[in-house]
PDB file of C-alpha atoms in Angstrom:
ATOM      1  CA  UNK A   1      65.405 -40.111 -21.299  1.00 97.00           C
ATOM      2  CA  UNK A   2      64.162 -43.154 -19.384  1.00 98.00           C
ATOM      3  CA  UNK A   3      66.008 -46.472 -19.125  1.00 98.00           C
ATOM      4  CA  UNK A   4      64.719 -49.549 -17.280  1.00 98.00           C
ATOM      5  CA  UNK A   5      67.329 -51.848 -15.732  1.00 98.00           C
ATOM      6  CA  UNK A   6      66.857 -55.496 -14.736  1.00 98.00           C
ATOM      7  CA  UNK A   7      69.094 -58.264 -13.455  1.00 98.00           C
ATOM      8  CA  UNK A   8      68.723 -61.883 -12.364  1.00 97.00           C
ATOM      9  CA  UNK A   9      65.788 -62.610 -14.647  1.00 98.00           C
ATOM     10  CA  UNK A  10      66.068 -66.352 -13.965  1.00 96.00           C
ATOM     11  CA  UNK A  11      63.362 -67.495 -16.336  1.00 95.00           C
ATOM     12  CA  UNK A  12      60.828 -64.680 -15.785  1.00 96.00           C
ATOM     13  CA  UNK A  13      59.969 -64.262 -19.468  1.00 96.00           C
ATOM     14  CA  UNK A  14      56.498 -62.938 -18.745  1.00 96.00           C
ATOM     15  CA  UNK A  15      57.850 -60.093 -16.635  1.00 97.00           C
ATOM     16  CA  UNK A  16      60.665 -59.441 -19.089  1.00 97.00           C
ATOM     17  CA  UNK A  17      58.166 -58.909 -21.904  1.00 97.00           C
ATOM     18  CA  UNK A  18      56.687 -56.002 -19.901  1.00 97.00           C
ATOM     19  CA  UNK A  19      59.960 -54.629 -18.516  1.00 98.00           C
ATOM     20  CA  UNK A  20      60.495 -52.108 -21.295  1.00 97.00           C
ATOM     21  CA  UNK A  21      57.023 -50.533 -21.126  1.00 98.00           C
ATOM     22  CA  UNK A  22      57.349 -46.745 -20.911  1.00 98.00           C
ATOM     23  CA  UNK A  23      61.125 -46.798 -21.372  1.00 98.00           C
ATOM     24  CA  UNK A  24      63.379 -45.613 -24.181  1.00 98.00           C
ATOM     25  CA  UNK A  25      65.660 -48.628 -23.656  1.00 98.00           C
ATOM     26  CA  UNK A  26      66.096 -51.713 -21.477  1.00 98.00           C
ATOM     27  CA  UNK A  27      69.375 -52.692 -19.817  1.00 98.00           C
ATOM     28  CA  UNK A  28      69.753 -56.303 -18.643  1.00 98.00           C
ATOM     29  CA  UNK A  29      72.601 -57.284 -16.323  1.00 98.00           C
ATOM     30  CA  UNK A  30      72.413 -61.020 -16.848  1.00 98.00           C
ATOM     31  CA  UNK A  31      71.439 -64.317 -15.280  1.00 98.00           C
ATOM     32  CA  UNK A  32      68.671 -65.123 -17.719  1.00 98.00           C
ATOM     33  CA  UNK A  33      68.855 -68.854 -17.032  1.00 95.00           C
ATOM     34  CA  UNK A  34      67.058 -70.564 -14.154  1.00 95.00           C
ATOM     35  CA  UNK A  35      68.956 -73.634 -12.959  1.00 90.00           C
ATOM     36  CA  UNK A  36      67.403 -73.774  -9.506  1.00 88.00           C
ATOM     37  CA  UNK A  37      65.004 -71.445  -7.710  1.00 85.00           C
ATOM     38  CA  UNK A  38      66.045 -71.201  -4.054  1.00 82.00           C
ATOM     39  CA  UNK A  39      62.576 -69.920  -3.128  1.00 82.00           C
ATOM     40  CA  UNK A  40      60.615 -72.529  -5.098  1.00 87.00           C
ATOM     41  CA  UNK A  41      62.598 -75.732  -5.479  1.00 93.00           C
ATOM     42  CA  UNK A  42      60.203 -77.068  -8.121  1.00 92.00           C
ATOM     43  CA  UNK A  43      61.357 -74.491 -10.693  1.00 88.00           C
ATOM     44  CA  UNK A  44      64.410 -74.682 -12.929  1.00 92.00           C
ATOM     45  CA  UNK A  45      66.560 -77.074 -14.900  1.00 92.00           C
ATOM     46  CA  UNK A  46      67.804 -79.028 -11.868  1.00 90.00           C
ATOM     47  CA  UNK A  47      64.384 -80.135 -10.514  1.00 94.00           C
ATOM     48  CA  UNK A  48      63.138 -80.802 -14.053  1.00 91.00           C
ATOM     49  CA  UNK A  49      65.931 -83.338 -14.421  1.00 91.00           C
ATOM     50  CA  UNK A  50      66.187 -84.779 -10.895  1.00 94.00           C
ATOM     51  CA  UNK A  51      63.010 -83.900  -9.000  1.00 94.00           C
ATOM     52  CA  UNK A  52      62.095 -81.598  -6.131  1.00 94.00           C
ATOM     53  CA  UNK A  53      63.471 -83.833  -3.368  1.00 95.00           C
ATOM     54  CA  UNK A  54      66.962 -83.702  -4.876  1.00 93.00           C
ATOM     55  CA  UNK A  55      66.624 -79.935  -5.290  1.00 92.00           C
ATOM     56  CA  UNK A  56      65.612 -79.598  -1.619  1.00 94.00           C
ATOM     57  CA  UNK A  57      68.744 -81.456  -0.542  1.00 95.00           C
ATOM     58  CA  UNK A  58      71.098 -79.471  -2.806  1.00 92.00           C
ATOM     59  CA  UNK A  59      69.718 -76.173  -1.505  1.00 90.00           C
ATOM     60  CA  UNK A  60      70.038 -77.405   2.084  1.00 92.00           C
ATOM     61  CA  UNK A  61      73.702 -78.337   1.588  1.00 92.00           C
ATOM     62  CA  UNK A  62      74.634 -75.164  -0.263  1.00 86.00           C
ATOM     63  CA  UNK A  63      72.894 -72.943   2.269  1.00 84.00           C
ATOM     64  CA  UNK A  64      74.877 -74.686   4.994  1.00 87.00           C
ATOM     65  CA  UNK A  65      78.033 -74.060   2.895  1.00 84.00           C
ATOM     66  CA  UNK A  66      78.651 -77.800   2.692  1.00 91.00           C
ATOM     67  CA  UNK A  67      79.817 -77.426  -0.887  1.00 88.00           C
ATOM     68  CA  UNK A  68      81.834 -80.642  -1.121  1.00 91.00           C
ATOM     69  CA  UNK A  69      78.803 -82.692  -0.038  1.00 94.00           C
ATOM     70  CA  UNK A  70      76.640 -80.798  -2.519  1.00 92.00           C
ATOM     71  CA  UNK A  71      79.104 -81.550  -5.313  1.00 91.00           C
ATOM     72  CA  UNK A  72      79.246 -85.222  -4.304  1.00 93.00           C
ATOM     73  CA  UNK A  73      75.447 -85.461  -4.453  1.00 94.00           C
ATOM     74  CA  UNK A  74      75.441 -83.665  -7.793  1.00 91.00           C
ATOM     75  CA  UNK A  75      78.016 -86.104  -9.216  1.00 91.00           C
ATOM     76  CA  UNK A  76      75.843 -89.026  -8.127  1.00 94.00           C
ATOM     77  CA  UNK A  77      72.767 -87.539  -9.790  1.00 94.00           C
ATOM     78  CA  UNK A  78      74.576 -86.773 -13.029  1.00 90.00           C
ATOM     79  CA  UNK A  79      76.162 -90.214 -13.240  1.00 91.00           C
ATOM     80  CA  UNK A  80      74.970 -91.809 -16.461  1.00 87.00           C
ATOM     81  CA  UNK A  81      73.478 -88.559 -17.795  1.00 89.00           C
ATOM     82  CA  UNK A  82      75.049 -86.629 -20.669  1.00 91.00           C
ATOM     83  CA  UNK A  83      75.301 -83.427 -18.681  1.00 86.00           C
ATOM     84  CA  UNK A  84      76.399 -81.100 -21.476  1.00 87.00           C
ATOM     85  CA  UNK A  85      73.634 -82.229 -23.810  1.00 93.00           C
ATOM     86  CA  UNK A  86      70.899 -82.152 -21.159  1.00 92.00           C
ATOM     87  CA  UNK A  87      71.828 -78.713 -19.825  1.00 90.00           C
ATOM     88  CA  UNK A  88      72.312 -77.158 -23.247  1.00 93.00           C
ATOM     89  CA  UNK A  89      68.919 -78.385 -24.441  1.00 94.00           C
ATOM     90  CA  UNK A  90      67.228 -76.910 -21.355  1.00 93.00           C
ATOM     91  CA  UNK A  91      69.127 -73.626 -21.620  1.00 96.00           C
ATOM     92  CA  UNK A  92      68.298 -73.299 -25.310  1.00 96.00           C
ATOM     93  CA  UNK A  93      64.615 -73.705 -24.511  1.00 95.00           C
ATOM     94  CA  UNK A  94      64.813 -70.909 -21.930  1.00 96.00           C
ATOM     95  CA  UNK A  95      66.918 -68.617 -24.138  1.00 98.00           C
ATOM     96  CA  UNK A  96      64.479 -68.917 -27.050  1.00 97.00           C
ATOM     97  CA  UNK A  97      61.666 -67.645 -24.825  1.00 97.00           C
ATOM     98  CA  UNK A  98      63.678 -65.013 -22.966  1.00 98.00           C
ATOM     99  CA  UNK A  99      65.421 -63.391 -25.924  1.00 98.00           C
ATOM    100  CA  UNK A 100      62.076 -63.212 -27.736  1.00 98.00           C
ATOM    101  CA  UNK A 101      60.771 -61.192 -24.771  1.00 98.00           C
ATOM    102  CA  UNK A 102      63.455 -58.481 -24.986  1.00 98.00           C
ATOM    103  CA  UNK A 103      62.086 -55.137 -26.216  1.00 97.00           C
ATOM    104  CA  UNK A 104      63.929 -52.962 -28.723  1.00 97.00           C
ATOM    105  CA  UNK A 105      66.397 -51.566 -27.922  1.00 98.00           C
ATOM    106  CA  UNK A 106      67.933 -53.789 -25.251  1.00 98.00           C
ATOM    107  CA  UNK A 107      71.533 -53.623 -24.034  1.00 98.00           C
ATOM    108  CA  UNK A 108      72.560 -56.782 -22.189  1.00 98.00           C
ATOM    109  CA  UNK A 109      75.523 -58.453 -20.549  1.00 98.00           C
ATOM    110  CA  UNK A 110      76.040 -61.935 -19.135  1.00 98.00           C
ATOM    111  CA  UNK A 111      75.476 -63.171 -15.600  1.00 98.00           C
ATOM    112  CA  UNK A 112      77.496 -65.891 -13.922  1.00 97.00           C
ATOM    113  CA  UNK A 113      74.907 -68.602 -14.726  1.00 95.00           C
ATOM    114  CA  UNK A 114      74.622 -67.638 -18.399  1.00 96.00           C
ATOM    115  CA  UNK A 115      76.325 -69.433 -21.286  1.00 96.00           C
ATOM    116  CA  UNK A 116      77.819 -66.706 -23.519  1.00 97.00           C
ATOM    117  CA  UNK A 117      78.596 -68.863 -26.609  1.00 96.00           C
ATOM    118  CA  UNK A 118      74.858 -69.457 -27.089  1.00 97.00           C
ATOM    119  CA  UNK A 119      73.806 -65.803 -27.002  1.00 98.00           C
ATOM    120  CA  UNK A 120      74.628 -64.931 -30.654  1.00 97.00           C
ATOM    121  CA  UNK A 121      72.132 -67.565 -31.779  1.00 97.00           C
ATOM    122  CA  UNK A 122      69.261 -65.905 -29.900  1.00 98.00           C
ATOM    123  CA  UNK A 123      70.047 -62.176 -29.788  1.00 97.00           C
ATOM    124  CA  UNK A 124      67.791 -60.568 -32.381  1.00 95.00           C
ATOM    125  CA  UNK A 125      68.254 -57.196 -34.125  1.00 96.00           C
ATOM    126  CA  UNK A 126      67.655 -54.561 -31.480  1.00 97.00           C
ATOM    127  CA  UNK A 127      69.479 -56.506 -28.749  1.00 98.00           C
ATOM    128  CA  UNK A 128      73.097 -55.430 -28.222  1.00 98.00           C
ATOM    129  CA  UNK A 129      75.324 -57.712 -26.142  1.00 98.00           C
ATOM    130  CA  UNK A 130      78.300 -56.068 -24.424  1.00 98.00           C
ATOM    131  CA  UNK A 131      81.066 -57.403 -22.174  1.00 98.00           C
ATOM    132  CA  UNK A 132      84.086 -55.204 -21.516  1.00 98.00           C
ATOM    133  CA  UNK A 133      82.513 -52.708 -23.914  1.00 98.00           C
ATOM    134  CA  UNK A 134      80.738 -49.354 -23.832  1.00 98.00           C
ATOM    135  CA  UNK A 135      77.829 -47.717 -25.604  1.00 98.00           C
ATOM    136  CA  UNK A 136      76.195 -44.283 -25.617  1.00 98.00           C
ATOM    137  CA  UNK A 137      72.533 -44.150 -24.610  1.00 98.00           C
ATOM    138  CA  UNK A 138      70.813 -40.779 -24.639  1.00 97.00           C
ATOM    139  CA  UNK A 139      74.067 -38.873 -24.240  1.00 98.00           C
ATOM    140  CA  UNK A 140      75.410 -40.961 -21.337  1.00 98.00           C
ATOM    141  CA  UNK A 141      78.182 -43.535 -21.729  1.00 98.00           C
ATOM    142  CA  UNK A 142      77.305 -46.966 -20.303  1.00 98.00           C
ATOM    143  CA  UNK A 143      80.071 -49.517 -19.699  1.00 98.00           C
ATOM    144  CA  UNK A 144      79.279 -53.238 -19.329  1.00 98.00           C
ATOM    145  CA  UNK A 145      81.210 -56.016 -17.588  1.00 98.00           C
ATOM    146  CA  UNK A 146      79.543 -59.424 -17.507  1.00 98.00           C
ATOM    147  CA  UNK A 147      79.995 -62.672 -15.623  1.00 98.00           C
ATOM    148  CA  UNK A 148      81.157 -63.473 -12.122  1.00 98.00           C
ATOM    149  CA  UNK A 149      84.392 -64.333 -10.342  1.00 98.00           C
ATOM    150  CA  UNK A 150      85.590 -67.815  -9.386  1.00 96.00           C
ATOM    151  CA  UNK A 151      83.522 -69.213  -6.511  1.00 93.00           C
ATOM    152  CA  UNK A 152      82.717 -72.517  -4.751  1.00 86.00           C
ATOM    153  CA  UNK A 153      79.457 -72.591  -6.726  1.00 80.00           C
ATOM    154  CA  UNK A 154      81.385 -73.141  -9.999  1.00 87.00           C
ATOM    155  CA  UNK A 155      78.720 -71.536 -12.167  1.00 90.00           C
ATOM    156  CA  UNK A 156      79.096 -71.481 -15.972  1.00 92.00           C
ATOM    157  CA  UNK A 157      80.480 -67.978 -16.574  1.00 96.00           C
ATOM    158  CA  UNK A 158      83.083 -67.296 -13.906  1.00 97.00           C
ATOM    159  CA  UNK A 159      86.407 -65.685 -14.834  1.00 97.00           C
ATOM    160  CA  UNK A 160      89.616 -65.117 -12.900  1.00 97.00           C
ATOM    161  CA  UNK A 161      90.240 -61.798 -11.168  1.00 97.00           C
ATOM    162  CA  UNK A 162      92.825 -60.699 -13.729  1.00 98.00           C
ATOM    163  CA  UNK A 163      90.518 -61.249 -16.705  1.00 98.00           C
ATOM    164  CA  UNK A 164      87.709 -59.402 -14.953  1.00 98.00           C
ATOM    165  CA  UNK A 165      89.987 -56.469 -14.148  1.00 98.00           C
ATOM    166  CA  UNK A 166      91.136 -56.339 -17.777  1.00 98.00           C
ATOM    167  CA  UNK A 167      87.530 -56.009 -18.960  1.00 98.00           C
ATOM    168  CA  UNK A 168      87.023 -53.135 -16.547  1.00 98.00           C
ATOM    169  CA  UNK A 169      90.209 -51.417 -17.693  1.00 97.00           C
ATOM    170  CA  UNK A 170      89.031 -51.620 -21.313  1.00 97.00           C
ATOM    171  CA  UNK A 171      86.023 -49.429 -20.504  1.00 98.00           C
ATOM    172  CA  UNK A 172      87.825 -46.266 -19.516  1.00 96.00           C
ATOM    173  CA  UNK A 173      85.689 -43.598 -17.868  1.00 97.00           C
ATOM    174  CA  UNK A 174      81.923 -44.043 -18.150  1.00 98.00           C
ATOM    175  CA  UNK A 175      78.849 -42.337 -16.749  1.00 98.00           C
ATOM    176  CA  UNK A 176      77.030 -45.561 -15.818  1.00 98.00           C
ATOM    177  CA  UNK A 177      79.039 -48.667 -14.907  1.00 98.00           C
ATOM    178  CA  UNK A 178      76.960 -51.825 -15.416  1.00 99.00           C
ATOM    179  CA  UNK A 179      78.038 -55.219 -14.065  1.00 98.00           C
ATOM    180  CA  UNK A 180      76.401 -58.420 -12.981  1.00 98.00           C
ATOM    181  CA  UNK A 181      78.241 -58.694  -9.669  1.00 98.00           C
ATOM    182  CA  UNK A 182      78.586 -55.929  -7.056  1.00 98.00           C
ATOM    183  CA  UNK A 183      81.714 -54.113  -5.975  1.00 98.00           C
ATOM    184  CA  UNK A 184      83.444 -55.766  -3.032  1.00 98.00           C
ATOM    185  CA  UNK A 185      81.575 -53.951  -0.257  1.00 98.00           C
ATOM    186  CA  UNK A 186      80.260 -56.226   2.534  1.00 97.00           C
ATOM    187  CA  UNK A 187      76.840 -54.583   2.763  1.00 97.00           C
ATOM    188  CA  UNK A 188      76.325 -55.020  -0.988  1.00 98.00           C
ATOM    189  CA  UNK A 189      77.602 -58.614  -1.101  1.00 98.00           C
ATOM    190  CA  UNK A 190      75.781 -60.245   1.824  1.00 97.00           C
ATOM    191  CA  UNK A 191      72.580 -62.146   0.997  1.00 94.00           C
ATOM    192  CA  UNK A 192      70.280 -62.031   4.016  1.00 92.00           C
ATOM    193  CA  UNK A 193      68.228 -65.086   2.969  1.00 84.00           C
ATOM    194  CA  UNK A 194      71.044 -67.349   1.738  1.00 80.00           C
ATOM    195  CA  UNK A 195      73.026 -66.127   4.785  1.00 82.00           C
ATOM    196  CA  UNK A 196      76.302 -65.852   2.965  1.00 86.00           C
ATOM    197  CA  UNK A 197      78.567 -63.377   1.219  1.00 93.00           C
ATOM    198  CA  UNK A 198      78.529 -63.569  -2.569  1.00 95.00           C
ATOM    199  CA  UNK A 199      81.731 -62.666  -4.378  1.00 96.00           C
ATOM    200  CA  UNK A 200      82.064 -59.014  -5.213  1.00 97.00           C
ATOM    201  CA  UNK A 201      84.880 -57.485  -7.221  1.00 98.00           C
ATOM    202  CA  UNK A 202      87.675 -55.467  -5.628  1.00 98.00           C
ATOM    203  CA  UNK A 203      88.707 -54.317  -9.118  1.00 98.00           C
ATOM    204  CA  UNK A 204      85.184 -53.007  -9.648  1.00 98.00           C
ATOM    205  CA  UNK A 205      85.366 -51.109  -6.359  1.00 98.00           C
ATOM    206  CA  UNK A 206      88.759 -49.659  -7.305  1.00 98.00           C
ATOM    207  CA  UNK A 207      87.404 -48.614 -10.717  1.00 98.00           C
ATOM    208  CA  UNK A 208      84.450 -46.857  -9.091  1.00 98.00           C
ATOM    209  CA  UNK A 209      86.776 -44.941  -6.777  1.00 98.00           C
ATOM    210  CA  UNK A 210      89.179 -44.037  -9.573  1.00 98.00           C
ATOM    211  CA  UNK A 211      86.763 -43.108 -12.376  1.00 98.00           C
ATOM    212  CA  UNK A 212      83.777 -41.831 -10.324  1.00 98.00           C
ATOM    213  CA  UNK A 213      80.848 -42.829 -12.576  1.00 98.00           C
ATOM    214  CA  UNK A 214      77.463 -41.313 -11.752  1.00 98.00           C
ATOM    215  CA  UNK A 215      76.021 -44.775 -11.153  1.00 98.00           C
ATOM    216  CA  UNK A 216      77.284 -48.315 -10.641  1.00 98.00           C
ATOM    217  CA  UNK A 217      74.444 -50.762 -11.355  1.00 98.00           C
ATOM    218  CA  UNK A 218      74.523 -54.506 -10.623  1.00 98.00           C
ATOM    219  CA  UNK A 219      72.514 -57.502  -9.417  1.00 98.00           C
ATOM    220  CA  UNK A 220      73.666 -61.027  -8.436  1.00 97.00           C
ATOM    221  CA  UNK A 221      72.878 -60.724  -4.700  1.00 97.00           C
ATOM    222  CA  UNK A 222      69.175 -61.488  -4.558  1.00 94.00           C
ATOM    223  CA  UNK A 223      68.392 -60.233  -1.031  1.00 94.00           C
ATOM    224  CA  UNK A 224      71.213 -57.825  -0.174  1.00 97.00           C
ATOM    225  CA  UNK A 225      71.802 -56.295   3.228  1.00 97.00           C
ATOM    226  CA  UNK A 226      71.901 -52.901   1.461  1.00 97.00           C
ATOM    227  CA  UNK A 227      70.302 -52.258  -1.914  1.00 97.00           C
ATOM    228  CA  UNK A 228      72.136 -49.001  -2.512  1.00 97.00           C
ATOM    229  CA  UNK A 229      74.898 -46.878  -1.035  1.00 97.00           C
ATOM    230  CA  UNK A 230      77.321 -44.228  -2.134  1.00 98.00           C
ATOM    231  CA  UNK A 231      80.991 -44.903  -2.782  1.00 98.00           C
ATOM    232  CA  UNK A 232      82.532 -41.481  -3.103  1.00 97.00           C
ATOM    233  CA  UNK A 233      80.635 -39.654  -5.847  1.00 96.00           C
ATOM    234  CA  UNK A 234      79.015 -42.844  -7.189  1.00 98.00           C
ATOM    235  CA  UNK A 235      75.554 -44.148  -6.389  1.00 98.00           C
ATOM    236  CA  UNK A 236      75.855 -47.944  -6.208  1.00 98.00           C
ATOM    237  CA  UNK A 237      72.527 -49.685  -6.817  1.00 98.00           C
ATOM    238  CA  UNK A 238      71.469 -53.326  -6.712  1.00 98.00           C
ATOM    239  CA  UNK A 239      68.719 -53.168  -9.349  1.00 98.00           C
ATOM    240  CA  UNK A 240      66.920 -56.135  -7.831  1.00 92.00           C
ATOM    241  CA  UNK A 241      66.063 -59.787  -8.217  1.00 94.00           C
ATOM    242  CA  UNK A 242      63.811 -59.452 -11.268  1.00 97.00           C
ATOM    243  CA  UNK A 243      62.770 -63.113 -11.163  1.00 95.00           C
ATOM    244  CA  UNK A 244      60.846 -62.471  -7.949  1.00 93.00           C
ATOM    245  CA  UNK A 245      59.771 -58.833  -8.158  1.00 93.00           C
ATOM    246  CA  UNK A 246      59.199 -58.389 -11.907  1.00 96.00           C
ATOM    247  CA  UNK A 247      59.857 -54.654 -11.532  1.00 97.00           C
ATOM    248  CA  UNK A 248      62.665 -52.876 -13.378  1.00 98.00           C
ATOM    249  CA  UNK A 249      64.782 -50.204 -11.722  1.00 98.00           C
ATOM    250  CA  UNK A 250      64.261 -46.836 -13.424  1.00 98.00           C
ATOM    251  CA  UNK A 251      67.006 -44.391 -14.450  1.00 98.00           C
ATOM    252  CA  UNK A 252      65.835 -41.043 -15.812  1.00 98.00           C
ATOM    253  CA  UNK A 253      67.763 -38.004 -16.975  1.00 97.00           C
TER     254      UNK A 253
END
């Protein structure tokens, strides 16, 4: 059995269309939408609406952790614009292309920049969406927990710690634990390019220690200090920033 795993697709529909080649199934750990590319500030919804210069400034402020100034600039830019309508139209355009690229079968969960209420409109037969749910693939039980935790970035799909922990508890014991965000381990949460710690989940770390899955797979941190490490009996793996590398992580058994 061969499963390909991707995360942080961020608009890479071309790569996504090839991601399932040679695999029995594709697993996607979220962040399909591209709001702003930190490597190329001309790409994404934000520069399409406000231009590259504004994107440059937002990235500069966020990288410097000057979040209040970034939010103030964002408020100024959005003033007079119907934000909900503009963003939803842009996201719908991306989702139409990205969901069409999913191979069959695909098992997917949400990232923190995704908009879950829109997914049922675009998920075709052969794409199974799971969040706080489990599924058997080739004799192994995969559990999925989507979204991120509350953060200064205030991205679309962030939940409180209690809700996230409840989704984890609903899974029970699984062989492969799939999430968008990493467990709360410093080496797995630090982004070496953004130069900051992303939020990991302590409940996820506790679940790994308690239930000892074979693998814990995740994304979210694009350039992590450590891409994989063991926590007890579990191999924890950041499956990579698919938007930039276009290469799925391979799990075979």
